[in-house]
Amino acid sequence: MIKYSGPKRIKTAVFISGTGSNLKNLVKFSKKKNFPITIELIISNNPKAKGLDYGKIFKIKTNVFNFNNKMIKEKEILSLLNKYKIKLICLAGFMKILSKSFIQKFNGKILNIHPSLLPKYKGLNTHARALNNQDKYSGCTVHLVNSKLDSGKIILQKKVKIYKNDNVRTLSKRILKQEHKLYPAAIKKLFS
Ligand code: GRF
């Protein structure tokens, strides 16, 4: 696991594309005593991401990068991360795939939360796929990011039961609730 022996908390950037409920939750945890990270930066590829509002609410710097030219944007992001001395990236509903070289530069220090029990259902539409296959369980996973999509080392997972009358909305809502417990728990596990 990642060992961090410094007295200070780990400066973290959260990458989002949408609602940002995981971001909001991580900010809430980061304000608790003994939580190992502080959130210094919010990065979004989407200027309309609702989660950007949390920048204003919690007074955290936000930056929007449109990913039309991914390589150039990633270079800009890396220099911003350097400027803010960011040592950990938490992807939280970030809908862009980062390049291999970007991931390598942050090797072992990018986390993602994914709404399925990986290695099942990598990629998109996880809830619909679990429902279509009539699975009994789905869940969520926090994992380290490597250059293969949703394939890095798993830090923590939580199983969530699927009920007969579930649909994508009800299932995603129930899983999201668990995500809000799992992501902070995985961060604690990683840095303890
Ligand atoms: C979550 O379900 C997360 O697992 C997935 O995208 C969703 C983001 O939700 N990667 P939010 O923006 O954190 O509310």
PDB file of C-alpha atoms and ligand atoms in Angstrom:
ATOM      1  CA  MET A   1       0.000   0.000   0.000  1.00  0.00           C
ATOM      2  CA  ILE A   2       1.038   3.640  -0.217  1.00  0.00           C
ATOM      3  CA  LYS A   3       3.088   4.586   2.793  1.00  0.00           C
ATOM      4  CA  TYR A   4       2.966   8.158   3.878  1.00  0.00           C
ATOM      5  CA  SER A   5       5.073   9.061   6.833  1.00  0.00           C
ATOM      6  CA  GLY A   6       4.956  12.868   6.749  1.00  0.00           C
ATOM      7  CA  PRO A   7       3.209  14.784   9.489  1.00  0.00           C
ATOM      8  CA  LYS A   8       1.033  16.626   7.014  1.00  0.00           C
ATOM      9  CA  ARG A   9      -2.078  15.378   5.301  1.00  0.00           C
ATOM     10  CA  ILE A  10      -1.936  14.369   1.669  1.00  0.00           C
ATOM     11  CA  LYS A  11      -2.884  17.094  -0.753  1.00  0.00           C
ATOM     12  CA  THR A  12      -5.532  15.685  -3.054  1.00  0.00           C
ATOM     13  CA  ALA A  13      -7.288  16.703  -6.269  1.00  0.00           C
ATOM     14  CA  VAL A  14     -10.733  15.327  -7.088  1.00  0.00           C
ATOM     15  CA  PHE A  15     -11.669  14.907 -10.758  1.00  0.00           C
ATOM     16  CA  ILE A  16     -15.373  15.064 -11.625  1.00  0.00           C
ATOM     17  CA  SER A  17     -17.699  15.318 -14.622  1.00  0.00           C
ATOM     18  CA  GLY A  18     -21.163  15.522 -13.081  1.00  0.00           C
ATOM     19  CA  THR A  19     -23.152  15.707  -9.862  1.00  0.00           C
ATOM     20  CA  GLY A  20     -20.232  15.416  -7.486  1.00  0.00           C
ATOM     21  CA  SER A  21     -21.910  13.654  -4.578  1.00  0.00           C
ATOM     22  CA  ASN A  22     -18.745  11.629  -3.963  1.00  0.00           C
ATOM     23  CA  LEU A  23     -16.736  14.848  -4.099  1.00  0.00           C
ATOM     24  CA  LYS A  24     -19.022  16.487  -1.551  1.00  0.00           C
ATOM     25  CA  ASN A  25     -18.723  13.444   0.682  1.00  0.00           C
ATOM     26  CA  LEU A  26     -14.926  13.361   0.452  1.00  0.00           C
ATOM     27  CA  VAL A  27     -14.760  17.055   1.324  1.00  0.00           C
ATOM     28  CA  LYS A  28     -16.952  16.355   4.353  1.00  0.00           C
ATOM     29  CA  PHE A  29     -14.624  13.556   5.481  1.00  0.00           C
ATOM     30  CA  SER A  30     -11.500  15.592   4.795  1.00  0.00           C
ATOM     31  CA  LYS A  31     -12.654  18.064   7.425  1.00  0.00           C
ATOM     32  CA  LYS A  32     -12.691  15.357  10.085  1.00  0.00           C
ATOM     33  CA  LYS A  33      -9.867  14.944  12.525  1.00  0.00           C
ATOM     34  CA  ASN A  34      -7.379  12.247  11.508  1.00  0.00           C
ATOM     35  CA  PHE A  35      -8.639  11.863   7.943  1.00  0.00           C
ATOM     36  CA  PRO A  36      -5.456  11.428   5.882  1.00  0.00           C
ATOM     37  CA  ILE A  37      -6.173  13.828   2.990  1.00  0.00           C
ATOM     38  CA  THR A  38      -7.103  17.426   2.314  1.00  0.00           C
ATOM     39  CA  ILE A  39      -8.848  18.444  -0.894  1.00  0.00           C
ATOM     40  CA  GLU A  40      -7.022  21.295  -2.553  1.00  0.00           C
ATOM     41  CA  LEU A  41      -8.324  21.187  -6.090  1.00  0.00           C
ATOM     42  CA  ILE A  42     -11.407  20.170  -8.065  1.00  0.00           C
ATOM     43  CA  ILE A  43     -10.909  19.416 -11.743  1.00  0.00           C
ATOM     44  CA  SER A  44     -13.717  18.910 -14.230  1.00  0.00           C
ATOM     45  CA  ASN A  45     -13.808  18.274 -17.969  1.00  0.00           C
ATOM     46  CA  ASN A  46     -17.377  19.561 -17.989  1.00  0.00           C
ATOM     47  CA  PRO A  47     -18.045  23.263 -17.382  1.00  0.00           C
ATOM     48  CA  LYS A  48     -21.654  22.427 -16.474  1.00  0.00           C
ATOM     49  CA  ALA A  49     -20.814  19.797 -13.852  1.00  0.00           C
ATOM     50  CA  LYS A  50     -23.047  20.417 -10.864  1.00  0.00           C
ATOM     51  CA  GLY A  51     -20.207  19.287  -8.617  1.00  0.00           C
ATOM     52  CA  LEU A  52     -18.299  22.476  -9.488  1.00  0.00           C
ATOM     53  CA  ASP A  53     -20.672  24.316  -7.135  1.00  0.00           C
ATOM     54  CA  TYR A  54     -18.926  22.579  -4.233  1.00  0.00           C
ATOM     55  CA  GLY A  55     -15.828  24.588  -5.096  1.00  0.00           C
ATOM     56  CA  LYS A  56     -17.697  27.753  -4.224  1.00  0.00           C
ATOM     57  CA  ILE A  57     -19.471  26.246  -1.233  1.00  0.00           C
ATOM     58  CA  PHE A  58     -16.308  24.834   0.346  1.00  0.00           C
ATOM     59  CA  LYS A  59     -13.880  27.427  -1.034  1.00  0.00           C
ATOM     60  CA  ILE A  60     -11.826  24.945  -3.000  1.00  0.00           C
ATOM     61  CA  LYS A  61     -10.172  25.972  -6.244  1.00  0.00           C
ATOM     62  CA  THR A  62     -11.908  24.594  -9.336  1.00  0.00           C
ATOM     63  CA  ASN A  63     -10.511  24.220 -12.826  1.00  0.00           C
ATOM     64  CA  VAL A  64     -12.299  23.193 -16.003  1.00  0.00           C
ATOM     65  CA  PHE A  65     -10.340  21.614 -18.825  1.00  0.00           C
ATOM     66  CA  ASN A  66     -12.048  20.649 -22.023  1.00  0.00           C
ATOM     67  CA  PHE A  67     -10.396  17.497 -23.199  1.00  0.00           C
ATOM     68  CA  ASN A  68     -10.549  18.200 -26.962  1.00  0.00           C
ATOM     69  CA  ASN A  69      -6.803  17.934 -27.140  1.00  0.00           C
ATOM     70  CA  LYS A  70      -6.175  15.473 -24.358  1.00  0.00           C
ATOM     71  CA  MET A  71      -2.370  15.526 -24.433  1.00  0.00           C
ATOM     72  CA  ILE A  72      -2.167  19.307 -24.175  1.00  0.00           C
ATOM     73  CA  LYS A  73      -4.817  19.439 -21.463  1.00  0.00           C
ATOM     74  CA  GLU A  74      -3.146  16.711 -19.453  1.00  0.00           C
ATOM     75  CA  LYS A  75       0.135  18.615 -19.587  1.00  0.00           C
ATOM     76  CA  GLU A  76      -1.643  21.686 -18.243  1.00  0.00           C
ATOM     77  CA  ILE A  77      -3.319  19.614 -15.537  1.00  0.00           C
ATOM     78  CA  LEU A  78       0.006  18.085 -14.496  1.00  0.00           C
ATOM     79  CA  SER A  79       1.591  21.486 -14.063  1.00  0.00           C
ATOM     80  CA  LEU A  80      -1.400  22.631 -12.019  1.00  0.00           C
ATOM     81  CA  LEU A  81      -1.110  19.520  -9.847  1.00  0.00           C
ATOM     82  CA  ASN A  82       2.575  20.302  -9.352  1.00  0.00           C
ATOM     83  CA  LYS A  83       1.834  23.886  -8.454  1.00  0.00           C
ATOM     84  CA  TYR A  84      -0.590  22.746  -5.756  1.00  0.00           C
ATOM     85  CA  LYS A  85       1.750  19.953  -4.605  1.00  0.00           C
ATOM     86  CA  ILE A  86      -0.945  17.371  -5.219  1.00  0.00           C
ATOM     87  CA  LYS A  87       0.111  13.853  -4.236  1.00  0.00           C
ATOM     88  CA  LEU A  88      -3.160  11.965  -4.753  1.00  0.00           C
ATOM     89  CA  ILE A  89      -5.922  12.116  -7.358  1.00  0.00           C
ATOM     90  CA  CYS A  90      -9.399  10.803  -6.582  1.00  0.00           C
ATOM     91  CA  LEU A  91     -11.554  10.212  -9.646  1.00  0.00           C
ATOM     92  CA  ALA A  92     -15.200  10.591  -8.679  1.00  0.00           C
ATOM     93  CA  GLY A  93     -17.564  10.252 -11.601  1.00  0.00           C
ATOM     94  CA  PHE A  94     -14.875  11.479 -14.002  1.00  0.00           C
ATOM     95  CA  MET A  95     -15.984  10.420 -17.484  1.00  0.00           C
ATOM     96  CA  LYS A  96     -12.733  10.838 -19.412  1.00  0.00           C
ATOM     97  CA  ILE A  97     -10.045   8.229 -19.805  1.00  0.00           C
ATOM     98  CA  LEU A  98      -6.643   9.507 -18.746  1.00  0.00           C
ATOM     99  CA  SER A  99      -3.676   8.722 -20.997  1.00  0.00           C
ATOM    100  CA  LYS A 100      -1.092   6.067 -20.127  1.00  0.00           C
ATOM    101  CA  SER A 101       1.622   8.665 -19.688  1.00  0.00           C
ATOM    102  CA  PHE A 102      -0.502  10.734 -17.316  1.00  0.00           C
ATOM    103  CA  ILE A 103      -1.304   7.654 -15.241  1.00  0.00           C
ATOM    104  CA  GLN A 104       2.356   6.633 -15.167  1.00  0.00           C
ATOM    105  CA  LYS A 105       3.381  10.039 -13.849  1.00  0.00           C
ATOM    106  CA  PHE A 106       0.973   9.536 -10.962  1.00  0.00           C
ATOM    107  CA  ASN A 107       1.570   5.816 -10.671  1.00  0.00           C
ATOM    108  CA  GLY A 108      -0.127   4.283  -7.671  1.00  0.00           C
ATOM    109  CA  LYS A 109      -1.558   7.591  -6.660  1.00  0.00           C
ATOM    110  CA  ILE A 110      -4.811   7.730  -8.607  1.00  0.00           C
ATOM    111  CA  LEU A 111      -7.943   6.214  -7.108  1.00  0.00           C
ATOM    112  CA  ASN A 112     -11.292   5.620  -8.770  1.00  0.00           C
ATOM    113  CA  ILE A 113     -14.718   4.615  -7.539  1.00  0.00           C
ATOM    114  CA  HIS A 114     -16.678   2.356  -9.844  1.00  0.00           C
ATOM    115  CA  PRO A 115     -20.338   1.335  -9.445  1.00  0.00           C
ATOM    116  CA  SER A 116     -19.992  -2.425  -9.818  1.00  0.00           C
ATOM    117  CA  LEU A 117     -18.240  -5.358  -8.211  1.00  0.00           C
ATOM    118  CA  LEU A 118     -15.128  -5.289 -10.379  1.00  0.00           C
ATOM    119  CA  PRO A 119     -13.882  -7.157 -12.348  1.00  0.00           C
ATOM    120  CA  LYS A 120     -17.541  -7.490 -13.324  1.00  0.00           C
ATOM    121  CA  TYR A 121     -18.937  -4.690 -15.509  1.00  0.00           C
ATOM    122  CA  LYS A 122     -15.989  -2.497 -16.346  1.00  0.00           C
ATOM    123  CA  GLY A 123     -16.959   0.627 -18.264  1.00  0.00           C
ATOM    124  CA  LEU A 124     -20.387   2.218 -18.549  1.00  0.00           C
ATOM    125  CA  ASN A 125     -24.011   1.322 -17.718  1.00  0.00           C
ATOM    126  CA  THR A 126     -23.062  -1.019 -14.907  1.00  0.00           C
ATOM    127  CA  HIS A 127     -26.469  -1.002 -13.182  1.00  0.00           C
ATOM    128  CA  ALA A 128     -28.406  -1.780 -16.383  1.00  0.00           C
ATOM    129  CA  ARG A 129     -26.022  -4.636 -17.157  1.00  0.00           C
ATOM    130  CA  ALA A 130     -26.354  -6.131 -13.666  1.00  0.00           C
ATOM    131  CA  LEU A 131     -30.166  -5.859 -13.880  1.00  0.00           C
ATOM    132  CA  ASN A 132     -30.305  -7.335 -17.398  1.00  0.00           C
ATOM    133  CA  ASN A 133     -28.266 -10.306 -16.254  1.00  0.00           C
ATOM    134  CA  GLN A 134     -30.585 -10.768 -13.276  1.00  0.00           C
ATOM    135  CA  ASP A 135     -27.651 -10.680 -10.876  1.00  0.00           C
ATOM    136  CA  LYS A 136     -28.476 -11.116  -7.219  1.00  0.00           C
ATOM    137  CA  TYR A 137     -25.855  -8.595  -6.132  1.00  0.00           C
ATOM    138  CA  SER A 138     -24.084  -5.593  -7.469  1.00  0.00           C
ATOM    139  CA  GLY A 139     -22.055  -3.035  -5.536  1.00  0.00           C
ATOM    140  CA  CYS A 140     -19.158  -0.662  -5.762  1.00  0.00           C
ATOM    141  CA  THR A 141     -15.373  -0.802  -5.868  1.00  0.00           C
ATOM    142  CA  VAL A 142     -12.559   1.588  -5.037  1.00  0.00           C
ATOM    143  CA  HIS A 143      -9.430   0.720  -6.986  1.00  0.00           C
ATOM    144  CA  LEU A 144      -6.097   2.127  -8.007  1.00  0.00           C
ATOM    145  CA  VAL A 145      -5.996   3.336 -11.584  1.00  0.00           C
ATOM    146  CA  ASN A 146      -3.637   1.703 -14.056  1.00  0.00           C
ATOM    147  CA  SER A 147      -3.526   2.009 -17.813  1.00  0.00           C
ATOM    148  CA  LYS A 148      -6.281  -0.592 -18.357  1.00  0.00           C
ATOM    149  CA  LEU A 149      -9.838   0.630 -17.820  1.00  0.00           C
ATOM    150  CA  ASP A 150     -11.226  -0.217 -14.364  1.00  0.00           C
ATOM    151  CA  SER A 151      -8.548  -2.877 -13.879  1.00  0.00           C
ATOM    152  CA  GLY A 152      -6.164  -1.580 -11.191  1.00  0.00           C
ATOM    153  CA  LYS A 153      -5.636  -3.106  -7.770  1.00  0.00           C
ATOM    154  CA  ILE A 154      -8.829  -3.271  -5.740  1.00  0.00           C
ATOM    155  CA  ILE A 155      -8.659  -1.477  -2.384  1.00  0.00           C
ATOM    156  CA  LEU A 156     -12.196  -2.098  -1.099  1.00  0.00           C
ATOM    157  CA  GLN A 157     -15.525  -3.385  -2.360  1.00  0.00           C
ATOM    158  CA  LYS A 158     -19.056  -3.349  -1.011  1.00  0.00           C
ATOM    159  CA  LYS A 159     -21.752  -5.785  -2.094  1.00  0.00           C
ATOM    160  CA  VAL A 160     -25.307  -4.465  -2.498  1.00  0.00           C
ATOM    161  CA  LYS A 161     -28.310  -6.752  -2.874  1.00  0.00           C
ATOM    162  CA  ILE A 162     -30.455  -6.382  -5.984  1.00  0.00           C
ATOM    163  CA  TYR A 163     -34.187  -6.641  -5.315  1.00  0.00           C
ATOM    164  CA  LYS A 164     -36.757  -8.045  -7.765  1.00  0.00           C
ATOM    165  CA  ASN A 165     -38.424  -4.682  -8.339  1.00  0.00           C
ATOM    166  CA  ASP A 166     -35.176  -2.698  -8.705  1.00  0.00           C
ATOM    167  CA  ASN A 167     -34.599  -0.479 -11.701  1.00  0.00           C
ATOM    168  CA  VAL A 168     -31.521   1.548 -12.677  1.00  0.00           C
ATOM    169  CA  ARG A 169     -32.689   4.501 -10.591  1.00  0.00           C
ATOM    170  CA  THR A 170     -33.400   2.603  -7.373  1.00  0.00           C
ATOM    171  CA  LEU A 171     -30.297   0.440  -7.648  1.00  0.00           C
ATOM    172  CA  SER A 172     -27.936   3.309  -8.441  1.00  0.00           C
ATOM    173  CA  LYS A 173     -29.342   5.296  -5.534  1.00  0.00           C
ATOM    174  CA  ARG A 174     -28.742   2.425  -3.113  1.00  0.00           C
ATOM    175  CA  ILE A 175     -25.245   1.796  -4.437  1.00  0.00           C
ATOM    176  CA  LEU A 176     -24.346   5.498  -4.328  1.00  0.00           C
ATOM    177  CA  LYS A 177     -25.181   5.515  -0.633  1.00  0.00           C
ATOM    178  CA  GLN A 178     -22.622   2.762  -0.135  1.00  0.00           C
ATOM    179  CA  GLU A 179     -20.090   4.572  -2.330  1.00  0.00           C
ATOM    180  CA  HIS A 180     -20.202   7.405   0.165  1.00  0.00           C
ATOM    181  CA  LYS A 181     -19.025   5.018   2.881  1.00  0.00           C
ATOM    182  CA  LEU A 182     -16.615   3.059   0.729  1.00  0.00           C
ATOM    183  CA  TYR A 183     -14.490   5.862  -0.744  1.00  0.00           C
ATOM    184  CA  PRO A 184     -13.462   7.375   2.604  1.00  0.00           C
ATOM    185  CA  ALA A 185     -12.896   3.898   4.059  1.00  0.00           C
ATOM    186  CA  ALA A 186     -10.634   2.986   1.130  1.00  0.00           C
ATOM    187  CA  ILE A 187      -8.613   6.182   1.558  1.00  0.00           C
ATOM    188  CA  LYS A 188      -8.173   5.437   5.239  1.00  0.00           C
ATOM    189  CA  LYS A 189      -7.121   1.881   4.442  1.00  0.00           C
ATOM    190  CA  LEU A 190      -4.635   3.036   1.845  1.00  0.00           C
ATOM    191  CA  PHE A 191      -2.884   5.451   4.150  1.00  0.00           C
ATOM    192  CA  SER A 192      -2.974   3.605   7.446  1.00  0.00           C
TER     193      SER A 192
HETATM  194  C1  GRF B   1     -20.817   7.203  -9.154  1.00  0.00           C
HETATM  195  O1  GRF B   1     -21.770   6.181  -9.232  1.00  0.00           O
HETATM  196  C2  GRF B   1     -19.434   6.647  -9.406  1.00  0.00           C
HETATM  197  O2  GRF B   1     -19.266   5.352  -8.936  1.00  0.00           O
HETATM  198  C3  GRF B   1     -19.369   6.667 -10.902  1.00  0.00           C
HETATM  199  O3  GRF B   1     -20.041   7.843 -11.287  1.00  0.00           O
HETATM  200  C4  GRF B   1     -20.975   8.220 -10.267  1.00  0.00           C
HETATM  201  C5  GRF B   1     -20.637   9.599  -9.855  1.00  0.00           C
HETATM  202  O4  GRF B   1     -21.562  10.129  -8.976  1.00  0.00           O
HETATM  203  N1  GRF B   1     -18.010   6.555 -11.362  1.00  0.00           N
HETATM  204  P1  GRF B   1     -21.293  11.530  -8.259  1.00  0.00           P
HETATM  205  O5  GRF B   1     -20.959  12.537  -9.364  1.00  0.00           O
HETATM  206  O6  GRF B   1     -20.154  11.360  -7.309  1.00  0.00           O
HETATM  207  O7  GRF B   1     -22.577  11.873  -7.572  1.00  0.00           O
END
